[in-house]
Amino acid sequence: MSLPIRILTAVPICDGHDSAINTINLEFIRHGIEVVYLGFHRYVGDITRAAIQEDVAAIGISSYNGGHIEFFAEVVRQLRKQGANDIAVFGGGGGTITHDDAKAMKRSGVDQIFFAGTPLADMVGYVKKHYGGKRKAVAKPADLALARKLTAIEESFANGGSKRRTPNAERNSDKIRNPRSAVRNGKTKVIGFTGPGGAGKTTLIDELILRFLNRDSKSRIAILSHDPSVIGEGALLGDRATMINSQDDRVFMRSMATRGQAGGLSPATESCLELLTNSDFDYVIIETVGTGQEALPFRDQLVDQTILVMNPDYGARLQLQKIVMLDVADVVVVNKTDLERAKAALSEIEQRLTQNKRQQQIVATVAKRHRDRGVDELFELITAEESPKRAAKKLQRA
Ligand code: B12
Ligand SMILES: Nc1nc2c(ncn2[C@@H]2O[C@H](COP(=O)(O)OP(=O)(O)OP(=O)(O)O)[C@@H](O)[C@H]2O)c(=O)[nH]1
Ligand SMILES: [Mg+2]
C-alpha cells in the first residue's frame, strides 16, 4: 500500500472566515488524505518551513482577507528559493478571489484556485489526480533532504516493511544505528511526552522549546508528534496548529499519523527516531497521541526520559491506580493547575507515586501561561542532565 497523499493547509490571517478551511480539511481527511493543519495567522516563512519539514506534496491556503495575489506568490517564491520546487501551492477564498486575480496568481506559479460554488468532490478529485505522485530525493538543503528520508521510512512501513526491512530508509540514511545504541552512545537526548488527549502535551512542549531557543543560539531540536489515524485512511495532524514558539528554523518538527497502530506511536516511529538521533539534533522530543490507561508507549528504553502529562480531571483516586504510565514515568507533570481540581489532583498523584518507591519527580504546570514557573522547573529537570552532545561541545570549547 502506498502512503496517503499528504498536504499542508493554513490560513494567512483569519478574520472569522474559518469555516471554509475546517470544511475542506474534513473533506480531504474523509477521502484518505493526510492533512497537516498549521492553523491561522501564519507567515509565509512558517508555512514554507512546515511544508518542507512535513514533506507535503502541496500547500492549500484559504484566504478571505485580501492580499492573496502577493501572499500566494511569496509562498511559491520562498519554496523555490529553498529548493522545494515540487511542492505545489493551491487554495481558495470563496468570493474574495476573482477570476482575474486567479489568472495573475497562476502566472506567479500557483497551481490552482477554487472559486465559490466548486463542489468539494472536485477539489478532492484534483488533489488525488495531481498530488499523489512520487517525490524525488534531494541532497540539499539539509531539512528538505531529511524530510524526504523520513518519508522514505514511512513509505517502507506502509509497504509492509518492518524494522529489519526498511530498504529505502537504509539506502537513504547513510548510517542508521539502533536508536537505543545512539542514545547509549550519548549523541542526542531523547525525551518522550505522553498522556491523555488534550492534557496539554503540545502546549507544554512549545513552551519548553521557547526555553531551549533562549538558552543558546545554536542548538537544534527535533519534534516527532503523533496523531491518530486508521490504516489507509486520512488524518488531521493538528499539533502544529498549537505550536507558536516552535515555528523556528532551529526546530525541525514532523507530524506522524499512527496508521492503525495502537499504543500512541506509529509503526515507523522507531526508525524515524533512529534517523533523527543521527542527524545532529541536540534534543529529540516525541509526543505520543492522547493515550489511555493501559498505554506504555516508550518500551525498551526508546527514550532517555519519559514525561507523563496529566490533566487534573482524571476522575477519582481509583482511576490513578489503573494508569500504568504512573509506574514508569520519570517525571509526572500535573498540567492545568489553574483549574479548580488541581490541588486535590496534585496531592492524590503525589501519594500514588510515593507507593512506587522510585525517584519520580512531580511538577505542577500551567502550560498555557507564559513564563510559568512550573514549566521552568520542568525545563530544569530535562536539562539538568546535559545533552551529551552539548557537553562534548562545551569540553571542546574549554
Ligand atoms: C460564511 C461567511 C461569513 C461567516 C464566516 C463564518 C466562518 N466561521 O467562517 C461570517 C458571518 C462570520 C462572515 C463575516 C464576515 N464576512 Co463573510 N462571508 C461568508 C460567505 C457567505 C461564505 C464563506 C464560506 O465559508 N463559504 C464556505 C466555503 C467552503 O465555500 P467558499 O467560501 O465558496 O470557498 C470555495 C472555494 O474558494 C474553496 N476554498 C476556500 N478556501 C479554500 C482553501 C483550500 C485549501 C482549498 C483547496 C479550497 C478553498 O472552497 C469552496 C468550494 O466551494 C462569503 C461569501 C462568499 N461567496 O465567499 C462571505 C464573504 C467572504 N464575507 C465577506 C465579508 C465582507 C464579511 C465581513 C467583513 C462582513 C462584515 N461587514 O462584518 C465579516 C468579516 C468577519 C469578521 N471579522 O467578523 C465578503 C468578503 C469581501 C471581500 N473581502 O472581498 C464575502 C465575499 C461576502 C461578500 N460578497 O461581500 N462571513
Ligand atoms: N486551562 C488550561 N488549559 C490548558 C493548559 N495547557 C493547555 N491547555 C489547553 O488545553 C487544550 C489542549 O492542549 P494541547 O496542548 O493541544 O493538548 P495535547 O495533550 O497536546 O492534546 P492531543 O495532542 O490532542 O492529545 C488547548 O486548548 C490548550 O490551550 C493549562 O495549563 N491550563
Ligand atoms: Mg498534542
Coordinates of C-alpha atoms and ligand atoms in Angstrom, one line a residue:
M1 CA 0.0 0.0 0.0
S2 CA 1.3 3.5 -0.8
L3 CA 1.4 6.4 1.6
P4 CA -1.7 8.6 1.8
I5 CA -1.4 11.8 -0.1
R6 CA -0.1 14.4 2.4
I7 CA -0.9 18.1 2.2
L8 CA -0.4 21.1 4.5
T9 CA -3.2 23.6 5.0
A10 CA -3.0 27.1 6.5
V11 CA -4.8 30.4 6.7
P12 CA -2.6 33.6 6.5
I13 CA -4.9 35.8 8.5
C14 CA -8.2 34.8 10.0
D15 CA -10.9 37.5 10.5
G16 CA -13.6 34.9 11.3
H17 CA -13.8 33.1 8.0
D18 CA -12.5 29.8 9.3
S19 CA -15.4 27.6 8.4
A20 CA -14.1 27.0 4.8
I21 CA -10.7 25.6 5.9
N22 CA -12.4 23.4 8.6
T23 CA -14.9 22.0 6.0
I24 CA -12.1 21.4 3.4
N25 CA -9.8 19.7 6.0
L26 CA -12.6 17.3 7.0
E27 CA -13.5 16.6 3.3
F28 CA -9.8 15.8 2.5
I29 CA -9.4 13.6 5.6
R30 CA -12.7 11.7 4.8
H31 CA -11.2 10.8 1.4
G32 CA -8.0 9.3 2.7
I33 CA -5.8 12.4 2.6
E34 CA -3.4 13.2 5.4
V35 CA -3.7 16.9 6.3
V36 CA -1.1 18.7 8.4
Y37 CA -3.1 21.7 9.6
L38 CA -1.0 24.7 10.5
G39 CA -3.8 26.9 11.8
F40 CA -4.2 30.6 11.2
H41 CA -2.3 33.9 11.4
R42 CA 0.7 32.3 9.7
Y43 CA 3.6 34.0 8.0
V44 CA 4.9 32.8 4.6
G45 CA 8.1 31.5 6.3
D46 CA 6.2 29.5 8.8
I47 CA 4.1 27.9 6.0
T48 CA 7.1 27.0 3.8
R49 CA 9.2 25.7 6.6
A50 CA 6.4 23.5 7.8
A51 CA 5.7 22.2 4.3
I52 CA 9.4 21.3 3.8
Q53 CA 9.8 19.6 7.2
E54 CA 6.5 17.7 6.8
D55 CA 7.4 16.8 3.2
V56 CA 3.9 17.5 1.8
A57 CA 3.0 17.3 -1.8
A58 CA 1.1 20.6 -1.8
I59 CA 0.2 23.6 0.4
G60 CA -3.5 24.6 0.5
I61 CA -4.2 28.1 1.5
S62 CA -7.5 29.6 2.5
S63 CA -7.6 33.4 2.2
Y64 CA -10.6 35.7 2.7
N65 CA -8.8 38.8 3.7
G66 CA -7.3 40.2 0.5
G67 CA -3.6 40.4 -0.3
H68 CA -3.9 36.9 -1.8
I69 CA -2.0 37.7 -5.0
E70 CA 1.1 38.8 -3.1
F71 CA 0.8 36.2 -0.4
F72 CA 0.4 33.1 -2.6
A73 CA 3.2 34.4 -4.9
E74 CA 5.5 34.8 -2.0
V75 CA 4.8 31.3 -0.8
V76 CA 5.8 30.0 -4.3
R77 CA 8.9 32.2 -4.3
Q78 CA 10.1 31.0 -0.9
L79 CA 9.6 27.4 -1.8
R80 CA 11.6 27.8 -5.0
K81 CA 14.3 29.6 -3.1
Q82 CA 14.6 26.7 -0.7
G83 CA 14.8 24.1 -3.5
A84 CA 11.3 22.7 -2.9
N85 CA 10.1 23.5 -6.4
D86 CA 8.0 20.3 -6.4
I87 CA 5.7 21.4 -3.6
A88 CA 2.6 22.8 -5.3
V89 CA 0.5 25.7 -4.0
F90 CA -3.3 25.8 -4.3
G91 CA -6.3 27.2 -2.5
G92 CA -9.3 29.4 -2.5
G93 CA -11.1 32.3 -0.8
G94 CA -14.7 32.0 -1.9
G95 CA -16.0 35.2 -3.4
T96 CA -12.9 37.2 -2.4
I97 CA -10.6 35.8 -5.1
T98 CA -11.7 36.9 -8.6
H99 CA -11.1 35.1 -11.8
D100 CA -8.6 37.9 -12.9
D101 CA -6.8 37.5 -9.5
A102 CA -6.6 33.8 -10.1
K103 CA -5.0 34.4 -13.5
A104 CA -2.4 36.6 -12.0
M105 CA -1.7 34.1 -9.2
K106 CA -1.3 31.2 -11.7
R107 CA 1.2 33.3 -13.6
S108 CA 3.3 33.6 -10.4
G109 CA 3.4 29.8 -10.1
V110 CA 0.2 29.0 -8.1
D111 CA -1.1 25.7 -9.2
Q112 CA -4.9 26.1 -8.9
I113 CA -7.5 28.4 -7.3
F114 CA -11.0 27.1 -6.5
F115 CA -13.9 29.6 -6.6
A116 CA -17.1 29.8 -4.7
G117 CA -19.6 27.1 -5.8
T118 CA -16.9 24.5 -6.6
P119 CA -18.2 21.1 -5.3
L120 CA -16.0 19.7 -2.6
A121 CA -15.7 16.4 -4.5
D122 CA -14.0 18.4 -7.4
M123 CA -11.3 19.6 -5.0
V124 CA -10.7 16.1 -3.6
G125 CA -10.5 14.8 -7.2
Y126 CA -8.0 17.4 -8.1
V127 CA -5.8 16.6 -5.1
K128 CA -5.9 12.9 -5.8
K129 CA -5.1 13.4 -9.5
H130 CA -2.3 15.9 -9.2
Y131 CA -0.6 15.4 -5.8
G132 CA -0.3 11.7 -5.4
G133 CA 2.9 11.1 -7.4
K134 CA 6.3 10.1 -6.2
R135 CA 8.6 12.8 -4.8
K136 CA 12.2 12.9 -5.9
A137 CA 15.0 12.5 -3.3
V138 CA 17.1 15.6 -2.8
A139 CA 20.5 16.2 -1.3
K140 CA 20.1 19.8 -0.3
P141 CA 19.1 21.7 1.7
A142 CA 19.5 19.6 4.8
D143 CA 16.0 19.9 6.2
L144 CA 14.4 19.0 2.9
A145 CA 16.7 16.0 2.4
L146 CA 15.9 14.9 6.0
A147 CA 12.2 15.3 5.4
R148 CA 12.4 13.1 2.3
K149 CA 14.3 10.4 4.2
L150 CA 11.6 10.3 6.8
T151 CA 9.0 9.9 4.1
A152 CA 11.0 7.0 2.6
I153 CA 11.0 5.3 6.0
E154 CA 7.2 5.8 6.4
E155 CA 6.8 4.5 2.9
S156 CA 8.7 1.3 3.6
F157 CA 6.4 0.7 6.5
A158 CA 3.3 1.4 4.5
N159 CA 4.6 -1.2 2.0
G160 CA 4.6 -3.8 4.7
G161 CA 8.2 -3.2 5.9
S162 CA 9.4 -3.9 9.4
K163 CA 12.2 -2.6 11.5
R164 CA 14.5 -5.1 9.8
R165 CA 13.3 -4.5 6.3
T166 CA 13.4 -0.8 5.6
P167 CA 15.3 -0.7 2.3
N168 CA 14.5 2.8 1.3
A169 CA 15.3 4.1 4.8
E170 CA 18.6 2.3 5.0
R171 CA 19.6 3.4 1.5
N172 CA 18.6 7.0 2.2
S173 CA 20.1 7.4 5.7
D174 CA 23.8 6.8 5.4
K175 CA 24.5 5.1 8.7
I176 CA 21.4 4.4 10.7
R177 CA 22.2 2.9 14.1
N178 CA 19.7 1.5 16.5
P179 CA 18.2 4.4 18.4
R180 CA 19.0 2.8 21.7
S181 CA 22.6 2.5 20.8
A182 CA 22.6 6.1 19.6
V183 CA 21.1 7.1 22.9
R184 CA 23.6 4.9 24.7
N185 CA 26.4 6.4 22.6
G186 CA 25.2 9.7 24.1
K187 CA 24.8 11.8 21.0
T188 CA 21.3 13.2 21.4
K189 CA 19.0 13.3 24.3
V190 CA 15.5 11.8 23.5
I191 CA 12.6 12.9 25.6
G192 CA 9.2 11.2 25.4
F193 CA 5.9 13.0 26.3
T194 CA 2.8 11.1 26.7
G195 CA -0.6 11.4 28.5
P196 CA -4.3 11.6 27.8
G197 CA -5.7 13.5 24.9
G198 CA -5.9 17.3 25.5
A199 CA -3.8 17.2 28.7
G200 CA -1.6 20.0 27.2
K201 CA 1.4 18.0 25.8
T202 CA 1.8 20.1 22.7
T203 CA 1.3 23.4 24.6
L204 CA 3.9 22.3 27.1
I205 CA 6.4 21.2 24.5
D206 CA 6.0 24.5 22.7
E207 CA 6.8 26.4 26.0
L208 CA 9.8 24.2 26.6
I209 CA 11.0 24.9 23.0
L210 CA 11.0 28.6 23.8
R211 CA 13.3 28.0 26.8
F212 CA 15.6 25.8 24.6
L213 CA 15.8 28.5 22.0
N214 CA 16.5 31.2 24.5
R215 CA 19.2 29.2 26.3
D216 CA 21.7 29.4 23.4
S217 CA 21.8 30.5 19.8
K218 CA 22.9 27.2 18.2
S219 CA 21.3 24.0 19.4
R220 CA 18.7 22.4 17.2
I221 CA 15.7 20.4 18.4
A222 CA 13.6 17.9 16.5
I223 CA 9.9 17.0 17.4
L224 CA 8.1 13.9 16.3
S225 CA 4.5 14.5 17.0
H226 CA 1.8 11.8 16.7
D227 CA -1.8 12.0 15.9
P228 CA -4.2 9.0 15.4
S229 CA -5.1 7.5 12.1
V230 CA -6.6 4.3 10.7
I231 CA -4.5 2.4 8.2
G232 CA -5.1 3.5 4.6
E233 CA -7.2 6.5 5.7
G234 CA -6.8 10.2 6.1
A235 CA -5.9 12.0 9.3
L236 CA -5.8 15.5 10.7
L237 CA -2.4 16.2 12.0
G238 CA -3.1 19.2 14.2
D239 CA -0.3 19.6 16.7
R240 CA 1.4 22.2 14.6
A241 CA -1.6 24.5 14.9
T242 CA -1.0 24.7 18.7
M243 CA 2.7 25.5 18.2
I244 CA 3.9 29.1 18.3
N245 CA 7.5 29.1 19.5
S246 CA 8.3 26.0 17.5
Q247 CA 7.9 27.9 14.2
D248 CA 11.6 28.5 14.1
D249 CA 14.4 27.4 11.8
R250 CA 16.2 25.7 14.7
V251 CA 13.2 23.4 15.3
F252 CA 12.5 20.5 12.9
M253 CA 9.0 19.2 13.5
R254 CA 7.4 16.2 11.9
S255 CA 3.8 15.2 12.3
M256 CA 3.2 11.4 12.1
A257 CA 0.0 9.5 11.8
T258 CA -0.2 6.3 13.8
R259 CA -1.6 4.4 10.7
G260 CA -3.6 1.9 12.7
Q261 CA -1.0 1.1 15.4
A262 CA -2.4 1.2 18.9
G263 CA -0.4 2.5 21.9
G264 CA 0.5 6.0 20.9
L265 CA 3.2 5.7 18.3
S266 CA 3.4 4.8 14.6
P267 CA 5.0 1.6 13.2
A268 CA 7.7 3.9 11.7
T269 CA 8.5 5.9 14.8
E270 CA 11.5 3.9 16.0
S271 CA 13.2 4.0 12.6
C272 CA 12.4 7.7 12.2
L273 CA 13.9 8.3 15.7
E274 CA 16.9 6.4 14.6
L275 CA 17.4 8.8 11.7
L276 CA 16.8 11.9 13.9
T277 CA 19.2 10.8 16.6
N278 CA 21.9 10.6 13.9
S279 CA 21.0 13.9 12.3
D280 CA 22.8 16.4 14.5
F281 CA 20.0 17.4 16.9
D282 CA 20.8 18.2 20.5
Y283 CA 17.4 17.0 21.6
V284 CA 14.6 14.9 20.1
I285 CA 11.2 15.3 21.6
I286 CA 8.5 12.7 20.9
E287 CA 4.8 13.4 21.6
T288 CA 2.5 10.4 21.6
V289 CA -1.2 10.5 20.6
G290 CA -3.5 11.1 23.5
T291 CA -3.2 7.7 25.4
G292 CA -5.4 5.6 27.6
Q293 CA -4.8 3.9 31.0
E294 CA -3.1 0.9 29.6
A295 CA -0.6 2.6 27.3
L296 CA 3.2 2.2 27.7
P297 CA 4.4 3.8 24.5
F298 CA 8.1 4.1 25.3
R299 CA 9.2 0.5 25.8
D300 CA 12.7 -0.9 25.6
Q301 CA 14.4 2.4 26.6
L302 CA 13.3 4.1 23.4
V303 CA 13.7 7.4 25.1
D304 CA 16.1 8.8 27.8
Q305 CA 13.4 10.4 29.9
T306 CA 9.7 9.9 30.0
I307 CA 7.3 12.7 30.9
L308 CA 3.7 11.9 31.7
V309 CA 1.4 14.9 31.3
M310 CA -1.8 14.6 33.3
N311 CA -4.9 16.6 33.4
P312 CA -6.4 17.2 36.9
D313 CA -9.7 15.8 35.6
Y314 CA -8.7 12.2 35.5
G315 CA -11.7 11.0 37.7
A316 CA -11.2 9.7 41.2
R317 CA -8.3 8.1 43.1
L318 CA -9.3 4.7 41.8
Q319 CA -8.5 5.8 38.2
L320 CA -5.0 6.7 39.2
Q321 CA -4.4 3.1 40.3
K322 CA -5.1 2.0 36.7
I323 CA -2.8 4.3 34.9
V324 CA 0.3 2.2 34.2
M325 CA 2.5 5.1 33.0
L326 CA 2.4 6.4 36.5
D327 CA 4.6 3.4 37.5
V328 CA 7.3 4.1 34.9
A329 CA 7.3 7.8 34.1
D330 CA 10.5 9.7 35.2
V331 CA 8.6 12.9 35.6
V332 CA 4.8 13.3 36.1
V333 CA 3.5 16.7 35.1
V334 CA 0.2 17.8 36.5
N335 CA -0.8 20.4 33.9
K336 CA -3.7 22.8 34.0
T337 CA -3.1 23.6 37.7
D338 CA -5.1 26.8 37.1
L339 CA -8.2 24.5 37.2
E340 CA -10.2 24.0 40.3
R341 CA -9.4 20.3 41.0
A342 CA -5.6 20.8 40.7
K343 CA -4.8 20.9 44.4
A344 CA -6.6 17.6 45.1
A345 CA -5.1 16.1 42.0
L346 CA -1.6 17.0 43.0
S347 CA -1.9 15.5 46.4
E348 CA -3.5 12.3 45.1
I349 CA -0.9 11.8 42.4
E350 CA 1.9 12.5 44.9
Q351 CA 0.6 9.8 47.1
R352 CA 0.2 7.4 44.2
L353 CA 3.9 8.0 43.3
T354 CA 5.1 7.5 46.8
Q355 CA 3.7 3.9 46.7
N356 CA 6.1 3.3 43.7
K357 CA 9.2 3.9 45.9
R358 CA 11.1 5.2 42.9
Q359 CA 12.7 8.5 42.4
Q360 CA 9.9 10.0 40.3
Q361 CA 9.5 13.8 40.1
I362 CA 6.2 15.6 40.1
V363 CA 5.8 19.1 38.6
A364 CA 2.7 21.3 38.6
T365 CA 2.4 23.5 35.5
V366 CA 0.1 25.9 33.7
A367 CA 1.5 25.4 30.2
K368 CA -0.8 27.9 28.6
R369 CA 0.6 30.7 30.7
H370 CA 3.8 32.3 29.5
R371 CA 6.8 32.3 31.9
D372 CA 5.1 29.7 34.1
R373 CA 7.4 28.7 37.0
G374 CA 6.3 25.1 36.8
V375 CA 7.4 24.9 33.2
D376 CA 10.7 26.5 34.2
E377 CA 11.1 23.7 36.8
L378 CA 10.3 21.0 34.2
F379 CA 12.9 22.6 31.9
E380 CA 15.5 22.4 34.6
L381 CA 14.7 18.7 35.1
I382 CA 15.1 18.0 31.4
T383 CA 18.3 19.9 31.0
A384 CA 19.8 19.0 34.4
E385 CA 21.3 16.0 32.7
E386 CA 23.1 17.8 29.9
S387 CA 22.6 16.7 26.4
P388 CA 25.7 14.7 25.8
K389 CA 26.4 16.5 22.6
R390 CA 26.2 19.9 24.2
A391 CA 28.5 18.6 27.0
A392 CA 31.0 17.4 24.4
K393 CA 30.9 20.8 22.6
K394 CA 31.5 22.6 25.9
L395 CA 34.5 20.4 26.5
Q396 CA 35.9 21.2 23.0
R397 CA 35.5 24.9 23.6
A398 CA 37.1 24.7 27.1
Ligands
B12_1 C1 -20.0 32.4 5.8 C2 -19.4 33.8 5.6 C3 -19.2 34.5 6.7 C4 -19.2 34.0 8.1 C5 -18.0 33.2 8.4 C6 -18.2 32.0 9.3 C7 -17.0 31.2 9.5 N1 -16.8 30.7 10.7 O1 -16.2 31.0 8.6 C8 -19.3 35.3 9.0 C9 -20.8 35.6 9.2 C10 -18.6 35.2 10.3 C11 -18.7 36.3 8.0 C12 -18.3 37.5 8.4 C13 -17.8 38.5 7.6 N2 -17.8 38.4 6.2 CO1 -18.2 36.8 5.2 N3 -18.8 35.5 4.1 C14 -19.2 34.3 4.3 C15 -19.6 33.7 2.9 C16 -21.1 33.8 2.8 C17 -19.2 32.2 2.7 C18 -17.8 31.9 3.1 C19 -17.6 30.4 3.3 O2 -17.1 30.0 4.3 N4 -18.1 29.6 2.5 C20 -17.9 28.1 2.5 C21 -16.7 27.7 1.8 C22 -16.4 26.2 1.9 O3 -17.0 28.0 0.4 P1 -16.4 29.2 -0.4 O4 -16.1 30.3 0.5 O5 -17.3 29.5 -1.5 O6 -15.0 28.6 -0.9 C23 -14.9 27.8 -2.0 C24 -13.5 27.9 -2.6 O7 -13.0 29.2 -2.6 C25 -12.8 26.9 -1.9 N5 -11.8 27.3 -0.9 C26 -11.9 28.2 0.1 N6 -10.8 28.1 0.9 C27 -10.0 27.1 0.4 C28 -8.8 26.5 0.8 C29 -8.3 25.4 0.2 C30 -7.1 24.8 0.7 C31 -9.0 24.9 -1.0 C32 -8.4 23.8 -1.7 C33 -10.1 25.5 -1.4 C34 -10.7 26.5 -0.7 O8 -13.7 26.0 -1.2 C35 -15.0 26.4 -1.6 C36 -15.5 25.5 -2.6 O9 -16.8 25.7 -3.0 C37 -18.9 34.6 1.9 C38 -19.5 34.7 0.6 C39 -18.6 34.0 -0.5 N7 -19.3 33.6 -1.5 O10 -17.4 33.9 -0.4 C40 -18.8 35.9 2.7 C41 -17.6 36.9 2.4 C42 -16.4 36.1 2.3 N8 -17.7 37.7 3.6 C43 -17.4 39.0 3.4 C44 -17.4 40.0 4.4 C45 -17.1 41.4 3.9 C46 -17.5 39.7 5.7 C47 -17.5 40.7 6.9 C48 -16.4 41.7 6.8 C49 -18.9 41.3 6.9 C50 -19.0 42.4 7.9 N9 -19.1 43.6 7.3 O11 -19.0 42.2 9.1 C51 -17.3 39.8 8.1 C52 -15.8 39.6 8.5 C53 -15.5 38.7 9.6 C54 -15.5 39.4 10.9 N10 -14.4 40.0 11.3 O12 -16.5 39.4 11.6 C55 -17.2 39.2 1.9 C56 -15.7 39.4 1.6 C57 -15.5 40.5 0.6 C58 -14.0 40.7 0.2 N11 -13.1 40.7 1.1 O13 -13.8 40.8 -1.0 C59 -17.8 38.0 1.3 C60 -17.2 37.5 -0.1 C61 -19.3 38.3 1.1 C62 -19.5 39.4 0.0 N12 -19.8 39.1 -1.2 O14 -19.4 40.5 0.3 N13 -18.8 35.8 6.7
LIG2 N1 -6.7 25.7 31.5 C1 -5.6 25.3 30.9 N2 -5.7 24.9 29.6 C2 -4.5 24.5 29.0 C3 -3.3 24.4 29.7 N3 -2.4 23.9 28.8 C4 -3.0 23.7 27.7 N4 -4.3 24.0 27.8 C5 -5.3 23.9 26.7 O1 -5.7 22.5 26.6 C6 -6.1 22.3 25.2 C7 -5.3 21.1 24.7 O2 -3.9 21.4 24.6 P1 -2.9 20.6 23.8 O3 -1.5 21.1 24.1 O4 -3.3 20.6 22.3 O5 -3.1 19.2 24.4 P2 -2.4 17.8 23.9 O6 -2.2 17.0 25.1 O7 -1.3 18.0 23.1 O8 -3.6 17.2 23.0 P3 -3.6 15.9 22.0 O9 -2.3 16.1 21.2 O10 -4.8 16.1 21.2 O11 -3.6 14.7 22.9 C8 -5.8 23.6 24.4 O12 -7.0 24.3 24.3 C9 -4.8 24.3 25.4 O13 -4.9 25.7 25.2 C10 -3.3 24.9 31.0 O14 -2.2 24.9 31.7 N5 -4.4 25.3 31.6
MG3 MG -0.9 17.4 21.1

